[in-house]
């Protein structure tokens, strides 16, 4: 299919790890992105991974990429209430002029 | 850098009125994107420009929508006449072509 897909909701307790999953479609995508959107705000670039990498770690964030299955995940360690937001994964399509194709977004709810 | 700047942040208008949304991309970026976000349809790419030239406007919903980029530091998205179903948050993003997109804070449009 043409869509980037994510589950819509995830609820975790403060201090637990969160794992947000995404499947993408374009095997030629060189970069895959995670954006964060807090209520009433714009999209903030969280992290990205280059397609020749399997994993990227940045403080509490770990991105895992499985190119064979076209599966991307974002793990947030020690999740805090401030992490409550909508998380979007996106793939870049160079054959369409560099367009970003977004998933529907996963709403992460962190309970104290 | 101030990031992508959008104005106004909020716009309330009546059906039939003309609406103009404005965007100033990050200095040095040569690609500019207009997105619309609604609960029903998520994030939709409306149009994007490379070097001030519109490349793909296939996401523009209908002829009531038009976008211009008269120079590298300014773009407008115009809706004339506006309708209640145009109510959404409109985001502008910019990038160095093919690279990471950075989003503005968005304009929340309400058409009564």
Short mmCIF file of C-alpha atoms in Angstrom, two decimals:
data_model
loop_
_atom_site.label_atom_id
_atom_site.label_comp_id
_atom_site.label_asym_id
_atom_site.label_seq_id
_atom_site.Cartn_x
_atom_site.Cartn_y
_atom_site.Cartn_z
CA UNK A 1 0.00 0.00 0.00
CA UNK A 2 0.86 3.66 -0.10
CA UNK A 3 0.35 4.42 3.57
CA UNK A 4 2.65 4.75 6.53
CA UNK A 5 0.86 3.05 9.40
CA UNK A 6 0.96 3.45 13.15
CA UNK A 7 -1.20 2.32 16.01
CA UNK A 8 -3.34 5.21 17.24
CA UNK A 9 -2.99 5.02 21.01
CA UNK A 10 -0.50 3.92 23.64
CA UNK A 11 -0.85 4.29 27.39
CA UNK A 12 2.01 3.70 29.82
CA UNK A 13 2.85 4.46 33.44
CA UNK A 14 5.44 7.04 34.35
CA UNK A 15 8.88 5.45 34.56
CA UNK A 16 8.05 2.60 32.17
CA UNK A 17 9.41 2.29 28.65
CA UNK A 18 7.22 3.21 25.69
CA UNK A 19 7.53 1.60 22.29
CA UNK A 20 5.80 3.20 19.33
CA UNK A 21 5.72 1.20 16.12
CA UNK A 22 5.46 2.19 12.48
CA UNK A 23 5.45 0.40 9.15
CA UNK A 24 6.45 2.21 6.00
CA UNK A 25 6.23 1.38 2.33
CA UNK A 26 9.06 2.83 0.29
CA UNK A 27 12.15 0.65 0.48
CA UNK A 28 14.17 3.39 -1.21
CA UNK A 29 13.56 5.89 1.60
CA UNK A 30 16.96 7.00 2.84
CA UNK A 31 15.75 8.77 5.97
CA UNK A 32 12.96 7.92 8.36
CA UNK A 33 11.78 10.44 10.91
CA UNK A 34 10.02 10.72 14.21
CA UNK A 35 8.18 13.95 14.99
CA UNK A 36 6.50 14.90 18.26
CA UNK A 37 3.41 17.09 18.51
CA UNK A 38 2.32 18.45 21.86
CA UNK A 39 -1.24 19.75 22.28
CA UNK A 40 -1.79 22.97 20.37
CA UNK A 41 1.73 23.01 19.00
CA UNK A 42 3.50 22.28 15.74
CA UNK A 43 5.53 19.24 14.84
CA UNK A 44 8.92 19.06 16.48
CA UNK A 45 11.62 16.90 14.93
CA UNK A 46 12.53 14.33 17.54
CA UNK A 47 15.02 12.14 15.78
CA UNK A 48 15.73 10.42 12.50
CA UNK A 49 17.59 7.40 11.23
CA UNK A 50 19.49 6.84 8.03
CA UNK A 51 18.47 3.71 6.17
CA UNK A 52 21.92 2.10 6.38
CA UNK A 53 21.59 1.98 10.17
CA UNK A 54 19.76 -0.58 12.28
CA UNK A 55 19.70 1.43 15.45
CA UNK A 56 20.21 4.94 16.69
CA UNK A 57 20.29 6.01 20.31
CA UNK A 58 19.90 9.55 21.58
CA UNK A 59 19.63 9.86 25.36
CA UNK A 60 16.28 8.31 26.32
CA UNK A 61 15.32 7.65 22.70
CA UNK A 62 16.19 4.51 20.74
CA UNK A 63 15.17 4.08 17.12
CA UNK A 64 15.20 0.60 15.62
CA UNK A 65 14.93 -0.02 11.90
CA UNK A 66 14.11 -3.36 10.29
CA UNK A 67 14.50 -2.76 6.57
CA UNK A 68 13.43 -6.26 5.60
CA UNK A 69 10.05 -5.83 7.26
CA UNK A 70 9.93 -2.03 6.66
CA UNK A 71 9.35 -1.58 10.35
CA UNK A 72 10.45 1.36 12.45
CA UNK A 73 10.11 1.76 16.19
CA UNK A 74 10.73 4.47 18.73
CA UNK A 75 11.52 3.47 22.29
CA UNK A 76 11.35 6.06 25.06
CA UNK A 77 13.06 4.95 28.23
CA UNK A 78 11.87 6.15 31.65
CA UNK A 79 8.77 7.77 30.14
CA UNK A 80 7.73 11.01 31.83
CA UNK A 81 4.40 12.85 31.88
CA UNK A 82 6.04 15.49 29.68
CA UNK A 83 6.40 12.85 26.98
CA UNK A 84 2.61 12.77 26.54
CA UNK A 85 2.06 13.85 22.94
CA UNK A 86 1.29 12.54 19.48
CA UNK A 87 4.23 10.89 17.75
CA UNK A 88 4.40 10.75 13.96
CA UNK A 89 6.70 8.62 11.89
CA UNK A 90 7.46 9.74 8.36
CA UNK A 91 9.33 8.48 5.35
CA UNK A 92 10.88 10.64 2.68
CA UNK A 93 10.13 9.84 -0.95
CA UNK A 94 12.83 11.14 -3.23
CA UNK A 95 11.02 9.84 -6.30
CA UNK A 96 8.27 12.30 -5.39
CA UNK A 97 10.50 15.30 -4.99
CA UNK A 98 11.40 14.73 -1.38
CA UNK A 99 7.88 14.59 0.00
CA UNK A 100 7.39 13.40 3.55
CA UNK A 101 4.68 10.79 3.98
CA UNK A 102 3.35 10.74 7.53
CA UNK A 103 1.66 8.06 9.55
CA UNK A 104 -1.59 8.85 11.36
CA UNK A 105 0.23 9.53 14.61
CA UNK A 106 0.30 7.61 17.89
CA UNK A 107 -1.13 9.37 20.91
CA UNK A 108 1.03 8.54 23.92
CA UNK A 109 -0.61 8.95 27.29
CA UNK A 110 1.63 8.78 30.35
CA UNK A 111 -0.11 8.13 33.65
CA UNK A 112 1.53 9.13 36.93
CA UNK B 1 17.58 31.25 13.70
CA UNK B 2 13.96 31.95 14.58
CA UNK B 3 12.71 28.84 12.82
CA UNK B 4 9.75 28.77 10.45
CA UNK B 5 7.43 31.68 11.15
CA UNK B 6 3.72 31.56 10.43
CA UNK B 7 1.06 34.20 10.77
CA UNK B 8 -1.53 34.59 11.99
CA UNK B 9 -1.47 31.93 14.71
CA UNK B 10 -5.24 31.93 14.91
CA UNK B 11 -7.81 33.04 12.37
CA UNK B 12 -11.57 33.09 12.77
CA UNK B 13 -13.59 34.11 9.76
CA UNK B 14 -17.02 33.73 8.27
CA UNK B 15 -17.93 31.48 5.40
CA UNK B 16 -17.32 33.15 2.06
CA UNK B 17 -14.50 35.37 3.24
CA UNK B 18 -11.00 35.28 1.82
CA UNK B 19 -8.30 33.92 4.11
CA UNK B 20 -4.56 34.42 3.63
CA UNK B 21 -2.02 32.45 5.61
CA UNK B 22 1.62 33.49 5.63
CA UNK B 23 4.90 31.68 6.06
CA UNK B 24 8.53 32.70 6.34
CA UNK B 25 10.86 29.70 5.91
CA UNK B 26 14.19 29.25 7.62
CA UNK B 27 16.84 31.34 5.92
CA UNK B 28 18.83 29.29 3.42
CA UNK B 29 16.16 26.62 2.99
CA UNK B 30 15.07 26.15 -0.62
CA UNK B 31 12.05 23.89 -0.19
CA UNK B 32 8.75 24.94 1.36
CA UNK B 33 5.75 22.79 2.19
CA UNK B 34 2.16 23.56 3.16
CA UNK B 35 0.28 20.95 5.20
CA UNK B 36 -3.22 20.76 6.63
CA UNK B 37 -4.07 18.82 9.78
CA UNK B 38 -7.56 17.70 10.76
CA UNK B 39 -8.86 15.03 13.09
CA UNK B 40 -10.54 13.21 10.24
CA UNK B 41 -7.74 13.22 7.67
CA UNK B 42 -4.59 13.66 9.73
CA UNK B 43 -1.66 15.47 8.11
CA UNK B 44 -2.07 16.18 4.41
CA UNK B 45 0.52 17.74 2.14
CA UNK B 46 -1.19 20.45 0.10
CA UNK B 47 1.63 21.82 -2.04
CA UNK B 48 5.37 22.24 -2.02
CA UNK B 49 7.89 24.52 -3.68
CA UNK B 50 11.52 24.04 -4.63
CA UNK B 51 13.45 27.24 -5.29
CA UNK B 52 10.17 29.20 -5.24
CA UNK B 53 8.65 27.05 -8.00
CA UNK B 54 5.55 24.93 -7.23
CA UNK B 55 6.48 21.30 -7.81
CA UNK B 56 3.45 19.32 -6.71
CA UNK B 57 0.06 20.83 -5.95
CA UNK B 58 -1.88 17.58 -6.20
CA UNK B 59 -2.86 17.85 -2.56
CA UNK B 60 -4.64 21.18 -2.98
CA UNK B 61 -8.27 20.29 -2.33
CA UNK B 62 -9.90 22.47 -4.97
CA UNK B 63 -9.65 25.68 -6.93
CA UNK B 64 -10.57 27.74 -3.90
CA UNK B 65 -7.05 27.10 -2.62
CA UNK B 66 -4.01 28.80 -4.09
CA UNK B 67 -0.42 29.19 -2.96
CA UNK B 68 2.37 31.50 -4.02
CA UNK B 69 6.01 31.93 -3.23
CA UNK B 70 7.13 35.27 -4.68
CA UNK B 71 10.61 35.00 -3.16
CA UNK B 72 12.77 32.69 -1.09
CA UNK B 73 11.65 34.16 2.20
CA UNK B 74 7.88 34.33 1.89
CA UNK B 75 4.92 32.19 0.90
CA UNK B 76 1.16 32.55 1.13
CA UNK B 77 -1.71 30.11 1.12
CA UNK B 78 -5.01 31.67 0.16
CA UNK B 79 -8.52 30.28 0.45
CA UNK B 80 -11.21 32.14 -1.45
CA UNK B 81 -14.05 31.72 -0.66
CA UNK B 82 -13.59 29.92 2.63
CA UNK B 83 -15.99 27.22 3.83
CA UNK B 84 -16.55 25.65 7.27
CA UNK B 85 -14.92 22.41 6.09
CA UNK B 86 -11.67 24.31 5.60
CA UNK B 87 -11.37 24.64 9.38
CA UNK B 88 -8.07 23.00 10.30
CA UNK B 89 -4.55 23.71 11.44
CA UNK B 90 -2.33 24.71 8.53
CA UNK B 91 1.39 24.10 8.86
CA UNK B 92 4.25 25.41 6.84
CA UNK B 93 7.58 23.55 6.79
CA UNK B 94 10.89 24.23 5.13
CA UNK B 95 14.00 22.26 4.31
CA UNK B 96 17.16 22.24 2.31
CA UNK B 97 15.94 20.21 -0.63
CA UNK B 98 15.66 16.53 0.19
CA UNK B 99 16.71 17.03 3.77
CA UNK B 100 14.93 17.26 7.11
CA UNK B 101 11.77 19.36 7.22
CA UNK B 102 11.27 21.86 10.03
CA UNK B 103 7.75 22.89 10.89
CA UNK B 104 6.25 26.20 11.92
CA UNK B 105 3.84 26.52 14.84
CA UNK B 106 0.80 26.41 12.56
CA UNK B 107 -2.23 28.60 11.92
CA UNK B 108 -5.47 27.42 13.48
CA UNK B 109 -8.25 28.40 11.07
CA UNK B 110 -11.89 28.41 12.06
CA UNK B 111 -14.48 29.17 9.41
CA UNK B 112 -17.93 29.86 10.86
#
